Amino acid sequence: MGVGGSSIYRVRSFEKEGYLRLRCGVCGAYFWSRVPRDNCNDAPCADYTFFNLRIGSGPLSVREVRDRFLRFFEERGHKVVKPYPVVARWRDDLYLTIASIVVFQPHVTSGLVPPPANPLVIAQPSIRLEDIDSVGYTFGRHLTNFIMGGHHAFNYPDKYVYFTHETVEYAREFFTRVIGVPEDELVFKESWWEGGGNAGPCFEVAVGGLEVATLVFMMYESMPDGTYREIPLKIVDTGYGIERIAWLTQKTPTAFHAIYGGLLSDYHRLLGVEEPPEDVLRVSVKYVGRLNPKDEALYARLKREVSAELGLGVEELGSILDRVIKVYALLDHVKTASLMLSDGVVPSNSGEGYLARLVLRRIFRLLTQLGFDLGEAYVLFDKQIRFWGDMYEQLRGREGYVEDVLRHEVGKYLEVLGRAPSLVRKYLRRGASGLSLDELIELYDSHGVPPEVVAEVGRREGVEVVVPGDFYNRLAAKHSRAPARKVEERVKVPAEVVEAVRGLSPTRQLFHEDPYLREFTSRVVKVVGEYVVLEETAFYPEGGGQEADTGYLFFGGSAYRVVDTQKVGGVILHRVEGPLPAEAAGSVVRGVIDWERRYKLMRHHTATHVILGVARKVLGPHVWQAGAEKSESGARLDITHYKPLSDEEVRAIEDLANKVVLEGREVRTYFMPKYEAEERYGFVLYEGGVVLEPVIRVVEIEGLDAEACFGTHLRNTREVGALKIVRTEKIADGVVRLEYVAGTQVSEYARLLEGKIRVAEGLLGGDLTLRLQSLIKEVQDLRSRVSALRKYYVKELVKLIESSVERVGGLRVSVIYLDVVDSDALRDVLKEMSERYEDLVLVVLTPRGGGGLDVEVSEGSRASEAVPASRLLSGLASLVGGRGGGGARHATGYLAVGDVGRVRELVLKLVGGS
C-alpha cells in the first residue's frame, strides 16, 4: 500500500474546501473530512447515521439515481457507453462482470486496444458472489448483484485526460449538488484497490456510515510475486454504488426496501413470512453496520442489544430476523440468477455455469427452510422479470428458458437430496471427529450436497458437522476465475524454435486474402531445423479448432512435404520432412497445399458455423460454443445446453441446417473495428474465443451467424453440399456434443452405414427390420421364462437358508454353499433375509476360479452389533488366508481354502466366541 506514496491523496479540492486529514480511531486508516471526527464514517467503524441526514434530492429510485449519474457525467464531456452483459464473454480469465472496469480489461488497460471513448461513463450491471453469505444479514450493505456507476478516463503518456484532482472534484460535486449530501457529512478514506491484474491507490467515499463510491487511480500491474509494476496508462476507475445511493436518499429501514419497493411485500406474501414491525428494522439497522455474519458471537450480541432496546425477547427477535433475512437473501439471489440465466448461462459444474448453480441451490435451500414448494419457485422469478424488465432488456423474452431451466435444476437438486444421506454417512464413517472443510467442499463440488444438508445428516447420526459461516464465499472465490492456461499448452512448437523466430516480421496470410489459393511462391525468411518461415504463405496454421494444412514446398528440384503448420505470434512456421537446407534462406520456393484436404476442412468449418447458428435458433440464444474441432473426415461442436437433445431437436437442427445450405447464403469475411463489430453483432462474436485486437476478422453467414474467426471458409453455404448429424451426446453437465459430416463425407458416411447393415443382415440371416422384430419377441419370451425360474430359485434359496440355520449364542447362523449363482437373485435374497431376521448371520460360499471360495456375509441389525460382518470376514481370512472388506451389515471377499465344512466350523466358532 506504500506504492505511490501519500502525496497521491493530497488533491486540490481538499485544500480549497478546507478538508482535514485525520486518522480513524477504529481501523487506523487516514481520511479527509471538512469537520473533525473520530472515525472514518464507514461501517463497521461507524453505525449507520444517514437516516438522520437531510438529503437535498429527496427520495430517488434506483433508476433515477442511475439516470442522474449518467446525465451528470455526460454533461461534463463523458460519452455514455451501453452496459455489457453480466457474463464476461469478452474475457477468457473471468466468468462474471464484477465491476465496470472489467468491461475494459485487459484489452484497454494493457494498451492493446483504445477505449470506445475517452472519457466515458457506464452504468454496468455487475455480479459479485464473494460476499454471498453476507447477503440479508447486513440489510443491504452486501448484494450479489448491483449497478456500478463508473466514469473512466485513460491517460496515455502522450494524452492526458484527467486524474486524481478532477475525479475527487467530480465526486464532491455529484454528491453535494446532485444528490444533496451536506458536505460536512462527506468523507474520503485513503485506501488501496486491486482487481483483474491491476492495482492502485483509491478513495472510499462514505456518508453517514454508508460507503457510496470508490475512486480508484489505477497505476500498476499486480505481479505474481506480490510486487507491483507501474504501467504506462494511468486510469481513473470509479465505482458509484447506485443502489446504495438510492438507499441513502430514501432512508428506508433496509436497502431492500429502497431497491425492490413493492416487490418486497409481494415476496413476504408469497413466502408466507410476515413483514416485521418497522421499529424492529429501524432499531436493528443501527447496529447492522458493525455486523459480520461470519462472526456468530457478534450476531448474537447484536440481537441482545436490539432486543433490550425494543423490549423483545432475544429468541422472539431472532426468529423474526432469521426469517426476514431469508426473504432479503431470496430477493437478491433470484434477481442475480435471473440476470445470469437471461444472459445465456447454462447451469453446470464448471465456469459461469457452476456459479449460476451455486446461486440456484442457495435459493432452493432457503425456500426449503421457509417451507416453500420448490415446484412453485418460478413464480418468484416471474415477479422479478416483470419488475426489472424495463431496466434490464436481456430479461425480456427469456421467460420460457428461465422456467425450463429452473424446473430442470429443481429436479436435479431433489435427486441430490435423495442421495445425500447415504453419501454423507459414507463420509462420516471415515473418521469420528466430523468432517473437514475440504471434505465439505468435496461433497458440494463433486456431489452437489449443500453443507447444511451434511450438518443435518450429521446431527441424525450423532456427529457434529461445523459449517463455516463463509462457506459459499469461499466456493465463489475459488471458482470465480478461469484456470490459467500455460503457454506450452497453446504452442506446439519447441521452445528453442519459438525463441529463434522471435522478432521476425509477421507472415503475410495468403489463406485469408484468398482461401481458394492452391499454390504460391514466396521467399524463405529463415530455416530452423525442420521448421521453415516464409514471407507469405497459403498454408493455414492450426487454430480455431481447424487442423493445419499439409502439402509440399518445392526448392532446388526437390519436393519437401509439409506435415504441419503452426503460428507463433504473427509468424507462421511450416514443419517439413527433409528438412529444407539452411542455405535455402533468402531463396524462392513454390508452395502447394493439399487442396482436397483443405476444401474438406473449409466445408466442415463453414458447416460448424451453420450448425451453431441453427442450434441457437432451434434451442435458444443460451447456446454457446464450448469447443469445436474440424477435420477432413468430419467435425464436432460442443454447445452449452441444460439437457440432452431429443430426436426431434436433432432433426430440427439438421433440417434447418440443410435448408440454409440449399439457400446458398453468402459467407462474407471482413475486418472490423472491435467496438463497431460488438455494437453490430453483440458478444456472440466471441463464440469461438476471445480476441484482444483493435480490429477483428468477422465471418458472417447472411442472416444466421457472425463470429470472430481466423479459419478458412467457403464463399457460399451451397458449397457445403449437405450436412448430416451422425451423433449427439451429453459429454458434461450442461454441455452437449454434436458430431456431423459435410459434403462428400455425407456419402462416405452413408456407405459406411450400408456396409454395417449388410454385415448385420448377414449375421441375422435376413432383412434387418424383420429379423430384429423376430429376435425381440424371442428375447421377451426368454426374459419371461428367466423371471419365472428366478422366482423358483429365490423360493428354494430361502428354504435352504432357513433349513440350515443353527443357534449360536442367541443368534441364527446359516452357512450355505452354492454351485450356481444368480447374482441379482442372491442380492435380493440377502437383503430380504437380513431385514426379516434381525438376529441372522448369513454366510454364502461359492466356488472361486483358480481355487478357494468367494464369500459374502450379510447380517440383521442385532447380529451386526454383536459380530459385525466385516469383523467376521476378517477373522475367517486371518485363519485360512484370504481378504475382504465391507461394513457392519454386509461384507464380501474370498478365502484361500475350498473346504466348506471347515469354513462352517470356523464361522460357528467365531460367532460363538463373540
PDB file of N, CA, C and O in Angstrom, residues 210-231:
ATOM      1  N   LEU A 210     -22.269   4.832   5.476  1.00  0.00           N
ATOM      2  CA  LEU A 210     -22.518   4.047   4.268  1.00  0.00           C
ATOM      3  C   LEU A 210     -21.506   4.420   3.185  1.00  0.00           C
ATOM      4  O   LEU A 210     -21.414   5.586   2.785  1.00  0.00           O
ATOM      5  N   GLU A 211     -20.730   3.423   2.722  1.00  0.00           N
ATOM      6  CA  GLU A 211     -19.820   3.672   1.603  1.00  0.00           C
ATOM      7  C   GLU A 211     -20.642   3.753   0.323  1.00  0.00           C
ATOM      8  O   GLU A 211     -21.395   2.833  -0.015  1.00  0.00           O
ATOM      9  N   VAL A 212     -20.499   4.854  -0.424  1.00  0.00           N
ATOM     10  CA  VAL A 212     -21.332   5.085  -1.612  1.00  0.00           C
ATOM     11  C   VAL A 212     -20.531   5.122  -2.905  1.00  0.00           C
ATOM     12  O   VAL A 212     -21.125   5.106  -3.996  1.00  0.00           O
ATOM     13  N   ALA A 213     -19.215   5.169  -2.832  1.00  0.00           N
ATOM     14  CA  ALA A 213     -18.405   5.189  -4.052  1.00  0.00           C
ATOM     15  C   ALA A 213     -16.963   4.847  -3.715  1.00  0.00           C
ATOM     16  O   ALA A 213     -16.513   5.022  -2.578  1.00  0.00           O
ATOM     17  N   THR A 214     -16.252   4.345  -4.723  1.00  0.00           N
ATOM     18  CA  THR A 214     -14.814   4.110  -4.632  1.00  0.00           C
ATOM     19  C   THR A 214     -14.167   4.763  -5.845  1.00  0.00           C
ATOM     20  O   THR A 214     -14.609   4.552  -6.972  1.00  0.00           O
ATOM     21  N   LEU A 215     -13.131   5.547  -5.600  1.00  0.00           N
ATOM     22  CA  LEU A 215     -12.431   6.271  -6.663  1.00  0.00           C
ATOM     23  C   LEU A 215     -11.020   5.690  -6.763  1.00  0.00           C
ATOM     24  O   LEU A 215     -10.179   5.940  -5.906  1.00  0.00           O
ATOM     25  N   VAL A 216     -10.785   4.895  -7.798  1.00  0.00           N
ATOM     26  CA  VAL A 216      -9.515   4.180  -7.943  1.00  0.00           C
ATOM     27  C   VAL A 216      -8.648   4.878  -8.985  1.00  0.00           C
ATOM     28  O   VAL A 216      -9.133   5.282 -10.048  1.00  0.00           O
ATOM     29  N   PHE A 217      -7.360   4.955  -8.668  1.00  0.00           N
ATOM     30  CA  PHE A 217      -6.390   5.519  -9.600  1.00  0.00           C
ATOM     31  C   PHE A 217      -5.424   4.397  -9.987  1.00  0.00           C
ATOM     32  O   PHE A 217      -4.428   4.131  -9.312  1.00  0.00           O
ATOM     33  N   MET A 218      -5.793   3.723 -11.064  1.00  0.00           N
ATOM     34  CA  MET A 218      -5.092   2.517 -11.480  1.00  0.00           C
ATOM     35  C   MET A 218      -3.757   2.897 -12.123  1.00  0.00           C
ATOM     36  O   MET A 218      -3.718   3.553 -13.162  1.00  0.00           O
ATOM     37  N   MET A 219      -2.680   2.447 -11.480  1.00  0.00           N
ATOM     38  CA  MET A 219      -1.338   2.853 -11.921  1.00  0.00           C
ATOM     39  C   MET A 219      -0.386   1.671 -12.064  1.00  0.00           C
ATOM     40  O   MET A 219       0.706   1.831 -12.616  1.00  0.00           O
ATOM     41  N   TYR A 220      -0.785   0.484 -11.597  1.00  0.00           N
ATOM     42  CA  TYR A 220       0.161  -0.619 -11.509  1.00  0.00           C
ATOM     43  C   TYR A 220      -0.439  -1.922 -12.042  1.00  0.00           C
ATOM     44  O   TYR A 220      -1.648  -2.105 -12.076  1.00  0.00           O
ATOM     45  N   GLU A 221       0.455  -2.804 -12.416  1.00  0.00           N
ATOM     46  CA  GLU A 221       0.108  -4.185 -12.729  1.00  0.00           C
ATOM     47  C   GLU A 221       0.520  -5.042 -11.547  1.00  0.00           C
ATOM     48  O   GLU A 221       1.634  -4.913 -11.031  1.00  0.00           O
ATOM     49  N   SER A 222      -0.394  -5.898 -11.069  1.00  0.00           N
ATOM     50  CA  SER A 222      -0.076  -6.788  -9.949  1.00  0.00           C
ATOM     51  C   SER A 222       0.741  -7.972 -10.472  1.00  0.00           C
ATOM     52  O   SER A 222       0.292  -8.691 -11.362  1.00  0.00           O
ATOM     53  N   MET A 223       1.918  -8.178  -9.929  1.00  0.00           N
ATOM     54  CA  MET A 223       2.804  -9.241 -10.384  1.00  0.00           C
ATOM     55  C   MET A 223       2.580 -10.511  -9.553  1.00  0.00           C
ATOM     56  O   MET A 223       2.137 -10.442  -8.399  1.00  0.00           O
ATOM     57  N   PRO A 224       2.881 -11.682 -10.120  1.00  0.00           N
ATOM     58  CA  PRO A 224       2.658 -12.950  -9.402  1.00  0.00           C
ATOM     59  C   PRO A 224       3.384 -13.049  -8.066  1.00  0.00           C
ATOM     60  O   PRO A 224       2.930 -13.735  -7.154  1.00  0.00           O
ATOM     61  N   ASP A 225       4.530 -12.333  -7.937  1.00  0.00           N
ATOM     62  CA  ASP A 225       5.302 -12.430  -6.688  1.00  0.00           C
ATOM     63  C   ASP A 225       4.829 -11.439  -5.626  1.00  0.00           C
ATOM     64  O   ASP A 225       5.471 -11.281  -4.583  1.00  0.00           O
ATOM     65  N   GLY A 226       3.700 -10.758  -5.884  1.00  0.00           N
ATOM     66  CA  GLY A 226       3.157  -9.831  -4.901  1.00  0.00           C
ATOM     67  C   GLY A 226       3.662  -8.407  -5.037  1.00  0.00           C
ATOM     68  O   GLY A 226       3.237  -7.526  -4.284  1.00  0.00           O
ATOM     69  N   THR A 227       4.540  -8.148  -5.991  1.00  0.00           N
ATOM     70  CA  THR A 227       5.043  -6.792  -6.210  1.00  0.00           C
ATOM     71  C   THR A 227       4.185  -6.089  -7.271  1.00  0.00           C
ATOM     72  O   THR A 227       3.267  -6.694  -7.838  1.00  0.00           O
ATOM     73  N   TYR A 228       4.504  -4.844  -7.524  1.00  0.00           N
ATOM     74  CA  TYR A 228       3.747  -4.055  -8.492  1.00  0.00           C
ATOM     75  C   TYR A 228       4.686  -3.462  -9.531  1.00  0.00           C
ATOM     76  O   TYR A 228       5.810  -3.063  -9.214  1.00  0.00           O
ATOM     77  N   ARG A 229       4.199  -3.411 -10.775  1.00  0.00           N
ATOM     78  CA  ARG A 229       4.961  -2.791 -11.848  1.00  0.00           C
ATOM     79  C   ARG A 229       4.122  -1.649 -12.419  1.00  0.00           C
ATOM     80  O   ARG A 229       2.956  -1.844 -12.779  1.00  0.00           O
ATOM     81  N   GLU A 230       4.721  -0.472 -12.497  1.00  0.00           N
ATOM     82  CA  GLU A 230       3.982   0.688 -12.994  1.00  0.00           C
ATOM     83  C   GLU A 230       3.653   0.490 -14.466  1.00  0.00           C
ATOM     84  O   GLU A 230       4.467   0.003 -15.250  1.00  0.00           O
ATOM     85  N   ILE A 231       2.434   0.856 -14.856  1.00  0.00           N
ATOM     86  CA  ILE A 231       2.005   0.711 -16.241  1.00  0.00           C
ATOM     87  C   ILE A 231       1.999   2.077 -16.919  1.00  0.00           C
ATOM     88  O   ILE A 231       1.865   3.112 -16.254  1.00  0.00           O
TER      89      ILE A 231
END
